[in-house]
Every structure is written in structure tokens, then in C-alpha cells.
Short mmCIF file of C-alpha atoms in Angstrom, two decimals:
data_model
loop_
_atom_site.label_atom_id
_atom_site.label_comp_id
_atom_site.label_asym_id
_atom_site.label_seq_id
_atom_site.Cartn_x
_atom_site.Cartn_y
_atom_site.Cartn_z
CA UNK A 1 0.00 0.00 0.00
CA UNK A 2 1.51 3.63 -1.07
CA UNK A 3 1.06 6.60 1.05
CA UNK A 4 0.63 9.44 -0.77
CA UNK A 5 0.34 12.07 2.01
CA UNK A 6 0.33 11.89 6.02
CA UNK A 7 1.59 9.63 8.14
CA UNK A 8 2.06 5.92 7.05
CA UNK A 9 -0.80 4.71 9.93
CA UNK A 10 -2.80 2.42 8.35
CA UNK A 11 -4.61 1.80 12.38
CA UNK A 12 -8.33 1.81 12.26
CA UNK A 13 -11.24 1.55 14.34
CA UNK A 14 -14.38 0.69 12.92
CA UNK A 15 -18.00 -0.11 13.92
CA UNK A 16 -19.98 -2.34 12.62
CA UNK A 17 -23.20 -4.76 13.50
CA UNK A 18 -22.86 -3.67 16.86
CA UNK A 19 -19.07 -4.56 16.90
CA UNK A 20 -15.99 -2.81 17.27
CA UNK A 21 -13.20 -3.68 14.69
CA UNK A 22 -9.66 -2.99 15.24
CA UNK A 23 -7.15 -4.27 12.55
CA UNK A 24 -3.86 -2.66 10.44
CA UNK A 25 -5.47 -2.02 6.93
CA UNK A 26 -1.76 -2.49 5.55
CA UNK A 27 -1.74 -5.70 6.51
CA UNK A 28 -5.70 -7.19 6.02
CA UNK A 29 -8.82 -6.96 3.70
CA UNK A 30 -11.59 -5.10 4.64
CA UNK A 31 -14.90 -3.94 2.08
CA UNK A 32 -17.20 -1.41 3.96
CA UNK A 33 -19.60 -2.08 0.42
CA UNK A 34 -20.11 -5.76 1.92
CA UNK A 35 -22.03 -4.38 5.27
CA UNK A 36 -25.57 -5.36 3.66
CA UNK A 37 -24.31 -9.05 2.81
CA UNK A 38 -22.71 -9.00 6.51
CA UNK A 39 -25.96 -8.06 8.04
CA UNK A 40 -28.10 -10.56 5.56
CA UNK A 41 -26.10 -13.48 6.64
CA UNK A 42 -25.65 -12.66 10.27
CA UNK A 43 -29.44 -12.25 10.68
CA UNK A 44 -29.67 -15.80 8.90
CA UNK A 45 -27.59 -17.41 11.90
CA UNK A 46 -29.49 -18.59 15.08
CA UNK A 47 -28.29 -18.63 18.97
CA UNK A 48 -26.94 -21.63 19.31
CA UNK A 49 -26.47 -22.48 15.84
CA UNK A 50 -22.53 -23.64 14.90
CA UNK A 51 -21.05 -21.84 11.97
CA UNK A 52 -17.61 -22.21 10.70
CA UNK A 53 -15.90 -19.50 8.70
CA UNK A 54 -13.28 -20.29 6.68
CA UNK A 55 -11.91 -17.46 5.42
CA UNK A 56 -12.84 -14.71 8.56
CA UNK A 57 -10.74 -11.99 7.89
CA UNK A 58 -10.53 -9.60 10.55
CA UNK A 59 -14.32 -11.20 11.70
CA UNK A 60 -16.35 -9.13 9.97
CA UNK A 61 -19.18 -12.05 10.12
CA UNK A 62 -17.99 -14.76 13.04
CA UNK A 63 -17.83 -11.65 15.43
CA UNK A 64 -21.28 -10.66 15.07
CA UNK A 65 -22.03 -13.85 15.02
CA UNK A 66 -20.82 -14.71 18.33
CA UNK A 67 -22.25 -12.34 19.88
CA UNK A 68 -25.28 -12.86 18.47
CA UNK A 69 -25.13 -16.49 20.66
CA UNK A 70 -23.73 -18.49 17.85
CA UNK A 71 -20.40 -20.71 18.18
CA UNK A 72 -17.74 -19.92 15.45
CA UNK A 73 -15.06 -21.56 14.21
CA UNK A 74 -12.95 -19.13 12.34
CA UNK A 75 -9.75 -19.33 10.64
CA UNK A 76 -7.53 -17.29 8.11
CA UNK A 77 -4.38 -18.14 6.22
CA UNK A 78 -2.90 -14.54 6.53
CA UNK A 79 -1.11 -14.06 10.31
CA UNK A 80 -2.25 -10.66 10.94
CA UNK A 81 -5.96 -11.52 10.05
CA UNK A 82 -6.27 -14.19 12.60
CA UNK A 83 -4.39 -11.87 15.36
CA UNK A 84 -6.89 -9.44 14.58
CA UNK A 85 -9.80 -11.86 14.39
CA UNK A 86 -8.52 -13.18 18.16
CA UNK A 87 -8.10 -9.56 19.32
CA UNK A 88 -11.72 -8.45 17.84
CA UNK A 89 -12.65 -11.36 19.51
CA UNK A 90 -11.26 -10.01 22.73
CA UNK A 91 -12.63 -6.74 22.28
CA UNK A 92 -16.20 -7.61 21.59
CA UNK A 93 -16.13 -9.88 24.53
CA UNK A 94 -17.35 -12.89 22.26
CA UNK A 95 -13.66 -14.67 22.42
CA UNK A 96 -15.33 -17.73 24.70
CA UNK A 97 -17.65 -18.26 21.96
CA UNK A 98 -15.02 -17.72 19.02
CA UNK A 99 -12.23 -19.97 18.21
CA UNK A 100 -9.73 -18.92 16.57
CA UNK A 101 -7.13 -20.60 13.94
CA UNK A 102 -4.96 -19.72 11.14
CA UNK A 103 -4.57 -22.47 8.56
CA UNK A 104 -5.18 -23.38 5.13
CA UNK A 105 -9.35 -23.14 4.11
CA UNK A 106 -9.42 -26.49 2.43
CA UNK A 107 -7.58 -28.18 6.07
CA UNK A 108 -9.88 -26.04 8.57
CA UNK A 109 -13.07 -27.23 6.65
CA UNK A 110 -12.30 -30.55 7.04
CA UNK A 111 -11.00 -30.37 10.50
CA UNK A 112 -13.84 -28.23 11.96
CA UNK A 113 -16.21 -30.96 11.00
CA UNK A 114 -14.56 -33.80 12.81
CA UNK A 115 -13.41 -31.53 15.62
CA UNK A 116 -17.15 -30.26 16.35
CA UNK A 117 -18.12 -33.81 16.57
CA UNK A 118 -15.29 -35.59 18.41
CA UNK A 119 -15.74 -32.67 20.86
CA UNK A 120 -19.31 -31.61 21.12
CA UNK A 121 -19.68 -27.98 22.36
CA UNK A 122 -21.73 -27.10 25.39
CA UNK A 123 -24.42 -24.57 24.61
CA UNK A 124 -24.05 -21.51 27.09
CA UNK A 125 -26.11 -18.69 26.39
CA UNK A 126 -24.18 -15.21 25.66
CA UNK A 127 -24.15 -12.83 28.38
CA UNK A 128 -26.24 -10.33 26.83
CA UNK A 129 -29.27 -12.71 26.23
CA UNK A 130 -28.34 -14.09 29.35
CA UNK A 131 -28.92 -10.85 31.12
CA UNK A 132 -31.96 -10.01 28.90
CA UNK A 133 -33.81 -13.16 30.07
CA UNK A 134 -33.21 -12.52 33.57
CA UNK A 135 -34.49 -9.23 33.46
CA UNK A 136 -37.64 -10.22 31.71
CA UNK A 137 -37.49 -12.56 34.54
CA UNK A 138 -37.40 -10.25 37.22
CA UNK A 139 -40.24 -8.41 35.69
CA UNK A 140 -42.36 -11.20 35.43
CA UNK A 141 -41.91 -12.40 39.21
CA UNK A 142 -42.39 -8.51 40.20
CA UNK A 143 -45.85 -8.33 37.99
CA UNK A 144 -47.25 -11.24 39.80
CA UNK A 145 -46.27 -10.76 42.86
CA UNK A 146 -48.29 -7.36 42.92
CA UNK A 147 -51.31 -8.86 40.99
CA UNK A 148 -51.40 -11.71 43.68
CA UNK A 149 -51.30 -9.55 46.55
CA UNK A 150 -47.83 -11.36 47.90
CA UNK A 151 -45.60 -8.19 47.18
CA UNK A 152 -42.10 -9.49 48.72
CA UNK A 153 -42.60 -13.14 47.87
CA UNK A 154 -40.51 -14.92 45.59
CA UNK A 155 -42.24 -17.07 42.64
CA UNK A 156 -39.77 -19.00 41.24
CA UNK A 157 -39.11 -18.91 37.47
CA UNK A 158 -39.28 -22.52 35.33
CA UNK A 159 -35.60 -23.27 34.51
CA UNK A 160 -35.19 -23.58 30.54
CA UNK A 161 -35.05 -26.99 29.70
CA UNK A 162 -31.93 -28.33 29.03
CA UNK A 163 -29.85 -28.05 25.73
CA UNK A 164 -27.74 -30.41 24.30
CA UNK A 165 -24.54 -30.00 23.44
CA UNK A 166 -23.39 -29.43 19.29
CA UNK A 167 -22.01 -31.42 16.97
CA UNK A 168 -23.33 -30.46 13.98
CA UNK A 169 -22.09 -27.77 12.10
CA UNK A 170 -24.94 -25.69 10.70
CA UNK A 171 -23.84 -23.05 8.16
CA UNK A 172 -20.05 -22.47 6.32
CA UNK A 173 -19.42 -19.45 5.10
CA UNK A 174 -17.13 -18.87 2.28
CA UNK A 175 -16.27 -14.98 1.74
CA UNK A 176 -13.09 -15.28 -0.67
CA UNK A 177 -15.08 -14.01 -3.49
CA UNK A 178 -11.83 -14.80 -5.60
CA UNK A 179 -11.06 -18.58 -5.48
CA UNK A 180 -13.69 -19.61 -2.96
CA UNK A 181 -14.97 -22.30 -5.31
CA UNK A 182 -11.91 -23.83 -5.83
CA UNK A 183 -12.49 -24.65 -2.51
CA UNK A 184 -15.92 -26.61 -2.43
CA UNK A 185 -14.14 -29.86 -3.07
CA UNK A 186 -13.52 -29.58 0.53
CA UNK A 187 -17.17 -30.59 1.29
CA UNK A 188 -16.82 -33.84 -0.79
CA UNK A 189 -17.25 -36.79 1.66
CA UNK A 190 -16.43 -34.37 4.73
CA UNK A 191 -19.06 -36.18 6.94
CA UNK A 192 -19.14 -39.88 5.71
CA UNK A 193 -16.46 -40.43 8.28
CA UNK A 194 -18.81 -39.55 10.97
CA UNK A 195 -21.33 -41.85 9.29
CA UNK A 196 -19.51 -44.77 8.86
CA UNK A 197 -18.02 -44.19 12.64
CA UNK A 198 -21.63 -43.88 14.41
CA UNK A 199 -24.51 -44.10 12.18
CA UNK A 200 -27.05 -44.06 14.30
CA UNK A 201 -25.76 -41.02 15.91
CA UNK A 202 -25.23 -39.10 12.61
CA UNK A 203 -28.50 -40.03 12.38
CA UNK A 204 -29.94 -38.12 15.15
CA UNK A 205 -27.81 -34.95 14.57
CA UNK A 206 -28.29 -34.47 10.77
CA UNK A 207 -31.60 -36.04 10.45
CA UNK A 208 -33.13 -32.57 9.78
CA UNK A 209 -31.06 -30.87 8.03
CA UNK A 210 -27.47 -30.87 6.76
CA UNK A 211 -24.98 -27.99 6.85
CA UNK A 212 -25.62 -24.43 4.56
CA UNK A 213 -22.61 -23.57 2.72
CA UNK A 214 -22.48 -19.78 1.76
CA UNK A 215 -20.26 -19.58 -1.26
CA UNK A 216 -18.83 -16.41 -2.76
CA UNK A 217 -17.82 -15.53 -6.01
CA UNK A 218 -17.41 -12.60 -8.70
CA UNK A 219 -18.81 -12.57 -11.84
CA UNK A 220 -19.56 -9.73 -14.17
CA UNK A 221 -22.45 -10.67 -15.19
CA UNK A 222 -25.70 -8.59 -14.18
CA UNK A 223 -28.51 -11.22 -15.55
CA UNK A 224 -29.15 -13.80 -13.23
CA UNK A 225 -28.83 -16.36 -15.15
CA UNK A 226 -26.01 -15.37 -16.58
CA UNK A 227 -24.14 -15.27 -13.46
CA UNK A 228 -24.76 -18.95 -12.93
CA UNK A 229 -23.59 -20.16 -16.07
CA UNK A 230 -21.00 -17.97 -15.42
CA UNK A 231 -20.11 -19.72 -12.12
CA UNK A 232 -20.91 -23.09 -12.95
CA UNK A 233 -18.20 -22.74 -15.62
CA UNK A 234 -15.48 -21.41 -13.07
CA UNK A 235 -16.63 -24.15 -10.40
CA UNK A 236 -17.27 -27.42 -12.44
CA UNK A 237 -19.46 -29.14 -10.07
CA UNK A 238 -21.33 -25.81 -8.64
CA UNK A 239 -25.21 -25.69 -9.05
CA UNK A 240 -26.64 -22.38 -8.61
CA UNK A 241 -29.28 -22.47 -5.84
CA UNK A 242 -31.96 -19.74 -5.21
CA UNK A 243 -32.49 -18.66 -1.41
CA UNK A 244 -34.86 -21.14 -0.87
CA UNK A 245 -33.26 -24.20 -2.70
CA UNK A 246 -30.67 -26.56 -1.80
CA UNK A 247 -28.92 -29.25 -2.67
CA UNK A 248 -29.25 -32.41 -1.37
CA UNK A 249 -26.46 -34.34 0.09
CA UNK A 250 -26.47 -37.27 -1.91
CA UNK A 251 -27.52 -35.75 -5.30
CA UNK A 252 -25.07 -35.78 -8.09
CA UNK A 253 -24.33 -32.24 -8.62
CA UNK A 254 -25.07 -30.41 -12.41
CA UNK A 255 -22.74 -31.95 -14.79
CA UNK A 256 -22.16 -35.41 -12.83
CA UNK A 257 -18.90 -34.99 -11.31
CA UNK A 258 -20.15 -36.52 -8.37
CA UNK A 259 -22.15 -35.54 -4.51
CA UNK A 260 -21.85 -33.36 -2.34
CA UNK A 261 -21.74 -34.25 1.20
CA UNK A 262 -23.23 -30.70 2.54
CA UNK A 263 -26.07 -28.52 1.31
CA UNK A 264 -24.85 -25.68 -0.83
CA UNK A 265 -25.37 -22.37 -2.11
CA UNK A 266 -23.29 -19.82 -4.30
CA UNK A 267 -24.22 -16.55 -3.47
CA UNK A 268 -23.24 -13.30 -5.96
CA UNK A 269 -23.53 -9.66 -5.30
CA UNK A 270 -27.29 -9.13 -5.83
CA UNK A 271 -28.56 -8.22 -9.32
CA UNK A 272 -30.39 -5.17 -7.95
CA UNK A 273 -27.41 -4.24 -6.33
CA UNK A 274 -25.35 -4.29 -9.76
CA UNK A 275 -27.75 -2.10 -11.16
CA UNK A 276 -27.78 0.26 -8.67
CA UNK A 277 -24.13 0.61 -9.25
CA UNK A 278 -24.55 0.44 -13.04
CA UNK A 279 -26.19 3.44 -13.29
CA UNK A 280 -24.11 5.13 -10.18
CA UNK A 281 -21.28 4.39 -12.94
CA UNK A 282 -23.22 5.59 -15.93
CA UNK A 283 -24.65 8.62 -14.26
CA UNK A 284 -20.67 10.21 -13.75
CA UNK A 285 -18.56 8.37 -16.72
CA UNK A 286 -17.11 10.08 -19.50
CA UNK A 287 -17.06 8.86 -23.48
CA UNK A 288 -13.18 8.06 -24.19
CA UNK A 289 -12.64 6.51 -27.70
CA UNK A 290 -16.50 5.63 -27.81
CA UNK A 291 -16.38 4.12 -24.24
CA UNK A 292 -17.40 4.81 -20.83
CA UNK A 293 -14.61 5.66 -18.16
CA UNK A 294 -14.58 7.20 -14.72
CA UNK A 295 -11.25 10.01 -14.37
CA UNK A 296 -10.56 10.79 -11.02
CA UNK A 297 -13.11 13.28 -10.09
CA UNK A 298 -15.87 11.27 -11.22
CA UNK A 299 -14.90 8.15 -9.59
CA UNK A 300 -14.95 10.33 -6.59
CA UNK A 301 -18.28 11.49 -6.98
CA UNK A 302 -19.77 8.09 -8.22
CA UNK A 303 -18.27 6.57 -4.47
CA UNK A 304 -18.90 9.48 -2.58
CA UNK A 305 -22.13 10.73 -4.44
CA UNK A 306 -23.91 11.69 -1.12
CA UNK A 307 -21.20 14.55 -1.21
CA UNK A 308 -20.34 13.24 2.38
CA UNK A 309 -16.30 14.43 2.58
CA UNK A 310 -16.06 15.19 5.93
CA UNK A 311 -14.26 12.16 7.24
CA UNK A 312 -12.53 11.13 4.16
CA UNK A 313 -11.02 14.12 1.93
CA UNK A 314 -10.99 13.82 -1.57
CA UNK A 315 -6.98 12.91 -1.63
CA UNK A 316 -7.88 9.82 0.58
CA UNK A 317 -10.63 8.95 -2.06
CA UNK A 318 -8.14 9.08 -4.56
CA UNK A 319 -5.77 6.23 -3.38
CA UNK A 320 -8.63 4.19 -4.05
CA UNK A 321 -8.62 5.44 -7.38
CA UNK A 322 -5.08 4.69 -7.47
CA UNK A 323 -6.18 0.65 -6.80
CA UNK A 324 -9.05 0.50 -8.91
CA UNK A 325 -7.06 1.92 -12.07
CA UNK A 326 -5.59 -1.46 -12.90
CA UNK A 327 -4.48 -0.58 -16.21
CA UNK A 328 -2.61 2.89 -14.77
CA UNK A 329 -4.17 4.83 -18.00
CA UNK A 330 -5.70 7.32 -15.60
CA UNK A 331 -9.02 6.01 -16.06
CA UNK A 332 -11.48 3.14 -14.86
CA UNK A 333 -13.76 1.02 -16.39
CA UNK A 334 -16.89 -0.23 -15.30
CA UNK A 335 -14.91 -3.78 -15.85
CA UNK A 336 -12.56 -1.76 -13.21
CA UNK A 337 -15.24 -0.34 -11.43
CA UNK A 338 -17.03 -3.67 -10.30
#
């Protein structure tokens, strides 16, 4: 990363889904444009649910997560990312519910799975939920102790019943939009070891469902069917899914390559919001040799087109210019752009 003016501190706080983010931007990726896709997942997840993340980043999704009341398992190959996923961790308060490793996505996925189920995890309810309950708790005693006339006597709340403890993963989330579904041979066979180990307890703990995998990749295609043949052809065995379809674990995938042993889903940036960005894009380009390119100034008005400046000056806007010219002619594409 080039500094162009200031000091070289590339040190950042930033808030997000109720977390607080801490990380060196020198050193690890972070996309403020993914904050929609963050939130969509995250409110996807359930307490108690078990997700594994195997490419976290700085934990832009297992931290929410976590302290939503979900366990994570989340890993990253780069060093700093996982120091900064354990010290978000840390920060957020979420770090007993977060565990953190730094290895290789195609090992993790395959080790999560058999870890999670050699060592089943105890369900304890987050603090915050924790200290929700009991003060709907407390309210409850207090209203019916004054409607019953017994104003200082205890009525003792039901205890919740019991949960068990999880060995089933429940969702796998795939953000490396880049070669993310090189990666979804991973899920080939990854649970008929537990099968053929216990069947009748694979049984009970996948019998209603099997695991979501949330798969991202780019494509420059805005149609939506486009986009999947587009994807199919860069992943082989991929099947496009819509949000409410899956695929079943022992169905051959599209073009008979062979099952896979996990539900699936590829997910792309969201036709609507490709439009929206389309004509952001078309609304400031200028005609260069017949075609449409953003200089400078207008790719600083099509990303800051609110006009908001005042935390980020227009020099700082240009360094991402800087990144987003690939071809260093001065100008960017919508190829560029996206």
C-alpha cells in the first residue's frame, strides 16, 4: 500500500453490527460495500447455531455472530488476520464463543467438521441474552407478585429446559469471493467419516437438516442467469441455488462430477445491487474513444455521491482510485469499477 500524504498509519477503528473492529489495513482486507451481505447473513444465523468461517478476515461475520449467541469456528491463512480476528474477539467480549485458527481453508473445513463432533460444544447462552432473560425474569416475578397480593414473595421462574450440546455444524461461510470455489471440493465426503463411525448417531444430529454452505464468487455478469452459467463454468461441479433451494447431500451435482456431502449455495452480489451501481457508474462516466470511463473526479463522486467528505477528503478517495485503475491509464472502467 503507497502513502501518498500523512503519516504511514494504516490503524483503524471501525463499527460495525454492533461490533468494534480494530485491525492494520496495511496488513488485512476489509470492504465497507459488503455491510448489507454481513448483516443478511448474520441475521440468517441462530443462537446456538454452529457456523464455521473459513476465510474470517478480521471477523467481519464470526464476530457478530458470536455475539449474536452463535459458536464460530474461524480461521484465516494470513497471520495478521487471525491476530486481529482473536483480538476483535477479545474486544467484543465474544472470544469464549469464538475460536480462533490460522490455517489453510481447504484443512480447517475438514477439521472443523470432525473436531465439532469428536468434541461436542456445550451450549451456554451469551451474556447479553443471558442478562436479557433474567431481566424479563425479574419483571415477570415482580408483575405477579403485585397482581397476587404477595408483594415481597418470591415465585420462582421454570428453569429452561436443558440443551444439548453441538455437533453439527450448521452453516459455512465462504467470503473469498476470488477462489472460494476452488475450494468446495472440501465438502466432498467431509461427513461420511462420521457416518460410517456412528450411524445411528449421525442419524440423530443431521436427520433434519445438513450444513448451509455460503459460497462467494465474482462474476460480471448482471442477468441472473447469466451469473450462474458464469459460475458453474469457473466451479465445475457448482449448481446455482436460489435462497430457498438446496442441494441435497447425496444428489449428483449439475454436470455429474459426483455428490456433495453438505447442502450448498453460491451466493453473488445481488442483481439489484449491480444495477444500482450500473447506473451510479453511468450517471458520472465520460465517453473516451467511444467508451465509458470514470477520471478521477468522477470516480470520486460516483463513491462518494452523497457529497459526504467530511471524514474522508478527496486525496484519501483518490488512493482508491489509485487501486481501482488497474491498467494505470488514468481512467477506470466499469470492468474496473465492479
Amino acid at each position: 500500500m503507497e502513502v501518498l500524504a500523512g503519516d504511514p498509519d494504516f490503524n483503524v477503528v471501525l463499527n460495525e453490527s454492533d461490533c468494534s473492529f480494530v485491525f492494520d489495513f496495511s496488513k488485512v482486507y476489509w470492504n465497507s460495500r459488503l455491510q448489507a451481505e454481513h448483516k443478511r447473513l448474520i441475521e440468517m444465523f441462530q443462537p446456538g447455531e454452529v457456523i464455521v468461517d473459513g476465510f474470517a478476515g478480521v471477523g467481519p461475520f464470526a464476530v457478530p455472530a458470536a455475539k449474536k449467541g452463535c459458536y464460530v469456528m474461524g480461521s484465516d491463512l494470513n497471520p495478521e488476520s487471525a491476530a486481529a480476528l482473536q483480538g476483535n474477539a477479545e474486544r467484543n467480549k465474544v472470544a469464549d464463543r469464538l475460536r480462533v485458527s490460522c490455517k489453510d481453508g481447504r484443512v480447517f473445513i475438514r477439521e472443523a467438521v470432525q473436531a465439532i463432533w469428536d468434541d461436542p460444544i456445550p451450549f451456554s447462552e451469551p451474556s447479553n441474552l443471558a442478562k436479557k432473560r433474567a431481566k424479563e425474569e425479574r419483571r415477570a416475578r415482580e408483575s405477579g407478585n403485585a397482581g397476587d397480593r404477595g408483594i415481597g414473595r418470591e415465585v420462582e421462574a421454570p428453569l429452561p429446559p436443558p440443551t444439548p450440546p453441538r455437533r453439527r455444524v450448521d452453516h459455512f461461510v465462504m467470503n473469498l469471493p476470488a477462489t472460494a470455489i476452488e475450494f468446495l471440493d472440501a465438502y466432498r465426503g467431509v461427513l461420511a467419516p462420521l457416518r460410517e463411525k456412528d450411524p445411528e448417531a449421525f442419524e440423530q444430529v443431521y436427520e433434519d437438516r445438513m450444513p448451509m454452505v455460503h459460497c462467494y464468487a465474482f462474476t460480471r455478469e448482471l442477468d441472473v442467469s447469466s451469473a450462474g452459467a458464469d459460475l458453474r463454468k469457473k466451479g465445475g461441479t457448482v449448481r446455482m441455488a436460489s435462497s430457498t433451494d438446496a442441494v441435497s447431500p447425496s444428489a449428483p451435482l449439475e454436470g455429474g462430477k459426483g455428490p456433495l456431502a453438505a447442502a450448498s449455495r453460491s451466493l453473488t452480489t445481488p442483481e439489484s445491487e449491480l444495477k444500482r451501481w450500473k447506473r451510479i457508474f453511468d450517471s458520472n462516466a465520460k465517453e473516451f474513444t467511444g467508451q465509458k470511463y470514470l477520471d478521477q473526479d468522477s470516480f470520486v463522486n460516483a463513491i462518494a455521491s452523497q457529497g459526504d467528505l467530511s471524514r474522508i477528503d478527496r486525496e484519501s478517495f483518490g488512493v482508491l482510485f489509485r487501486v481501482a485503475d488497474t491498467s494505470r491509464r488514468g481512467l477506470v472502467s466499469w470492468d474496473d469499477f465492479t
